[in-house]
Amino acid sequence: MGRRRRKAASQHTASRRQGVLSDEEASFEQSTLPQIQDLYLEYAEMCIQYGYLVMFAPVFPVCFLIAALNNVIEIRGDLMKILYLGRRPVPRAAKDIGVWYFFLRLFTITGCFTNAGIITIGVNTWKLQAGVFNVESPGDDLSVDANPALIPFDYLAELDAHVVFLASVILLLGAHLGHELLVPSVPKWVES
């Protein structure tokens, strides 16, 4: 048995020097590589990235382009890792992505509220910067008690802030619900 294995290994080394491997030789070479780690960290990384994108998109809109570039690099890196650095994982049938779907939905719904809050704070900040709140000259008393315009949600605009927040939440949750109802979870070409 040992002699046969050594002979196969020497043939494998010779064919590798030539740069051409048969399917059996490629399988033998890959069987000597270490097992690829579980996909838990891969899913966790994607969920964290999705959470940041969904919850803080209005703060840094360019993050989608950065995430797309990161995903392209990540796909190429994972491809190299699976093809050359480790043994391919054994495929297992699964009904869905499991608990990760719950977390993705949770991030989406939480993102509706955080985006609405960011929009609400942003609207009042834009009003303050545009001079809508009539901030006087810098030499005046700038305490909060003397000048309520320095509070992002001033006393007169508090109702406006709540209306903007509720309207934003309703709009975003409605868009999310409409997407869930109109777009099928399983494409038609997969069902057939």
C-alpha positions as a Python dict, from the first residue, in 0.01 Angstrom:
ca = {
    (1, 'M'): (0, 0, 0),
    (2, 'G'): (278, 243, 89),
    (3, 'R'): (462, 175, -238),
    (4, 'R'): (150, 244, -443),
    (5, 'R'): (92, 573, -261),
    (6, 'R'): (455, 682, -313),
    (7, 'K'): (428, 596, -682),
    (8, 'A'): (107, 800, -715),
    (9, 'A'): (270, 1090, -531),
    (10, 'S'): (577, 1082, -759),
    (11, 'Q'): (356, 1071, -1070),
    (12, 'H'): (157, 1358, -926),
    (13, 'T'): (474, 1562, -869),
    (14, 'A'): (595, 1492, -1224),
    (15, 'S'): (267, 1596, -1382),
    (16, 'R'): (256, 1904, -1161),
    (17, 'R'): (593, 2012, -1297),
    (18, 'Q'): (444, 1990, -1645),
    (19, 'G'): (160, 2221, -1535),
    (20, 'V'): (-124, 1988, -1632),
    (21, 'L'): (-320, 1792, -1375),
    (22, 'S'): (-583, 1534, -1444),
    (23, 'D'): (-903, 1534, -1240),
    (24, 'E'): (-772, 1257, -1018),
    (25, 'E'): (-445, 1439, -959),
    (26, 'A'): (-624, 1764, -880),
    (27, 'S'): (-848, 1580, -633),
    (28, 'F'): (-546, 1416, -473),
    (29, 'E'): (-367, 1749, -442),
    (30, 'Q'): (-670, 1913, -289),
    (31, 'S'): (-716, 1628, -40),
    (32, 'T'): (-381, 1720, 115),
    (33, 'L'): (-492, 2079, 180),
    (34, 'P'): (-644, 2186, 514),
    (35, 'Q'): (-1021, 2192, 562),
    (36, 'I'): (-1184, 2528, 491),
    (37, 'Q'): (-1331, 2691, 802),
    (38, 'D'): (-1702, 2698, 865),
    (39, 'L'): (-1907, 2959, 681),
    (40, 'Y'): (-2022, 3121, 1006),
    (41, 'L'): (-1764, 3399, 983),
    (42, 'E'): (-1847, 3464, 618),
    (43, 'Y'): (-2218, 3506, 697),
    (44, 'A'): (-2138, 3720, 1002),
    (45, 'E'): (-1919, 3950, 792),
    (46, 'M'): (-2190, 3993, 529),
    (47, 'C'): (-2460, 4059, 790),
    (48, 'I'): (-2249, 4320, 969),
    (49, 'Q'): (-2177, 4495, 640),
    (50, 'Y'): (-2548, 4488, 549),
    (51, 'G'): (-2640, 4627, 890),
    (52, 'Y'): (-2402, 4919, 855),
    (53, 'L'): (-2523, 4992, 503),
    (54, 'V'): (-2892, 4981, 587),
    (55, 'M'): (-2881, 5165, 918),
    (56, 'F'): (-2640, 5446, 834),
    (57, 'A'): (-2683, 5509, 461),
    (58, 'P'): (-2793, 5876, 490),
    (59, 'V'): (-2484, 5964, 693),
    (60, 'F'): (-2234, 5840, 434),
    (61, 'P'): (-2404, 5769, 98),
    (62, 'V'): (-2077, 5667, -71),
    (63, 'C'): (-2064, 5360, 155),
    (64, 'F'): (-2256, 5160, -106),
    (65, 'L'): (-1978, 5207, -362),
    (66, 'I'): (-1715, 5116, -105),
    (67, 'A'): (-1915, 4807, -6),
    (68, 'A'): (-1952, 4703, -371),
    (69, 'L'): (-1576, 4734, -424),
    (70, 'N'): (-1516, 4541, -103),
    (71, 'N'): (-1753, 4265, -218),
    (72, 'V'): (-1578, 4231, -555),
    (73, 'I'): (-1242, 4195, -380),
    (74, 'E'): (-1395, 3958, -124),
    (75, 'I'): (-1545, 3736, -395),
    (76, 'R'): (-1210, 3706, -571),
    (77, 'G'): (-1032, 3634, -243),
    (78, 'D'): (-1285, 3369, -142),
    (79, 'L'): (-1258, 3213, -487),
    (80, 'M'): (-881, 3183, -453),
    (81, 'K'): (-919, 3047, -101),
    (82, 'I'): (-1165, 2779, -209),
    (83, 'L'): (-980, 2682, -527),
    (84, 'Y'): (-619, 2682, -411),
    (85, 'L'): (-574, 2717, -35),
    (86, 'G'): (-813, 2468, 114),
    (87, 'R'): (-1020, 2160, 62),
    (88, 'R'): (-1357, 2237, -88),
    (89, 'P'): (-1638, 2207, 165),
    (90, 'V'): (-1881, 1921, 130),
    (91, 'P'): (-2208, 2063, -5),
    (92, 'R'): (-2506, 2027, 227),
    (93, 'A'): (-2866, 2082, 128),
    (94, 'A'): (-3043, 2355, 322),
    (95, 'K'): (-3395, 2492, 314),
    (96, 'D'): (-3279, 2851, 363),
    (97, 'I'): (-3000, 3052, 526),
    (98, 'G'): (-3136, 2982, 871),
    (99, 'V'): (-3117, 3237, 1150),
    (100, 'W'): (-2927, 3479, 927),
    (101, 'Y'): (-3254, 3566, 750),
    (102, 'F'): (-3399, 3683, 1082),
    (103, 'F'): (-3100, 3909, 1142),
    (104, 'L'): (-3116, 4055, 790),
    (105, 'R'): (-3486, 4137, 838),
    (106, 'L'): (-3412, 4281, 1182),
    (107, 'F'): (-3143, 4506, 1033),
    (108, 'T'): (-3384, 4617, 760),
    (109, 'I'): (-3661, 4713, 1003),
    (110, 'T'): (-3416, 4874, 1246),
    (111, 'G'): (-3267, 5061, 951),
    (112, 'C'): (-3607, 5216, 877),
    (113, 'F'): (-3613, 5371, 1224),
    (114, 'T'): (-3248, 5481, 1229),
    (115, 'N'): (-3274, 5633, 881),
    (116, 'A'): (-3591, 5818, 981),
    (117, 'G'): (-3413, 5951, 1290),
    (118, 'I'): (-3111, 6058, 1087),
    (119, 'I'): (-3337, 6231, 834),
    (120, 'T'): (-3525, 6409, 1114),
    (121, 'I'): (-3208, 6530, 1282),
    (122, 'G'): (-3067, 6624, 943),
    (123, 'V'): (-3370, 6836, 849),
    (124, 'N'): (-3343, 7040, 1168),
    (125, 'T'): (-2967, 7072, 1129),
    (126, 'W'): (-3014, 7198, 774),
    (127, 'K'): (-3270, 7449, 900),
    (128, 'L'): (-3024, 7566, 1166),
    (129, 'Q'): (-2745, 7601, 909),
    (130, 'A'): (-2970, 7782, 664),
    (131, 'G'): (-3068, 8041, 925),
    (132, 'V'): (-3433, 7941, 948),
    (133, 'F'): (-3413, 7953, 1329),
    (134, 'N'): (-3277, 8311, 1321),
    (135, 'V'): (-2957, 8263, 1518),
    (136, 'E'): (-2832, 8610, 1600),
    (137, 'S'): (-2480, 8739, 1557),
    (138, 'P'): (-2197, 8555, 1735),
    (139, 'G'): (-2166, 8829, 1998),
    (140, 'D'): (-2510, 8752, 2140),
    (141, 'D'): (-2583, 8521, 2429),
    (142, 'L'): (-2543, 8168, 2288),
    (143, 'S'): (-2680, 7977, 2587),
    (144, 'V'): (-2962, 7732, 2524),
    (145, 'D'): (-3195, 7919, 2762),
    (146, 'A'): (-3147, 8252, 2586),
    (147, 'N'): (-3158, 8115, 2234),
    (148, 'P'): (-3371, 7802, 2181),
    (149, 'A'): (-3261, 7794, 1816),
    (150, 'L'): (-2941, 7626, 1926),
    (151, 'I'): (-3130, 7311, 2022),
    (152, 'P'): (-3163, 7091, 1711),
    (153, 'F'): (-3529, 7026, 1797),
    (154, 'D'): (-3635, 7371, 1908),
    (155, 'Y'): (-3962, 7427, 2089),
    (156, 'L'): (-4156, 7541, 1783),
    (157, 'A'): (-4022, 7274, 1547),
    (158, 'E'): (-4065, 6980, 1785),
    (159, 'L'): (-4399, 6888, 1631),
    (160, 'D'): (-4246, 6919, 1284),
    (161, 'A'): (-3965, 6685, 1386),
    (162, 'H'): (-4211, 6422, 1509),
    (163, 'V'): (-4416, 6452, 1191),
    (164, 'V'): (-4104, 6414, 974),
    (165, 'F'): (-3992, 6113, 1182),
    (166, 'L'): (-4330, 5937, 1166),
    (167, 'A'): (-4373, 6011, 795),
    (168, 'S'): (-4025, 5878, 723),
    (169, 'V'): (-4084, 5560, 924),
    (170, 'I'): (-4419, 5497, 754),
    (171, 'L'): (-4268, 5561, 411),
    (172, 'L'): (-3968, 5333, 469),
    (173, 'L'): (-4167, 5051, 630),
    (174, 'G'): (-4424, 5079, 350),
    (175, 'A'): (-4149, 5049, 89),
    (176, 'H'): (-4012, 4746, 272),
    (177, 'L'): (-4356, 4582, 294),
    (178, 'G'): (-4428, 4662, -72),
    (179, 'H'): (-4099, 4503, -174),
    (180, 'E'): (-4176, 4190, 28),
    (181, 'L'): (-4524, 4160, -127),
    (182, 'L'): (-4434, 4241, -487),
    (183, 'V'): (-4101, 4065, -529),
    (184, 'P'): (-4126, 3686, -489),
    (185, 'S'): (-3877, 3528, -251),
    (186, 'V'): (-3818, 3244, -500),
    (187, 'P'): (-3775, 3351, -865),
    (188, 'K'): (-3999, 3185, -1124),
    (189, 'W'): (-3705, 3031, -1308),
    (190, 'V'): (-3600, 2853, -987),
    (191, 'E'): (-3948, 2715, -915),
    (192, 'S'): (-3974, 2541, -1252),
}
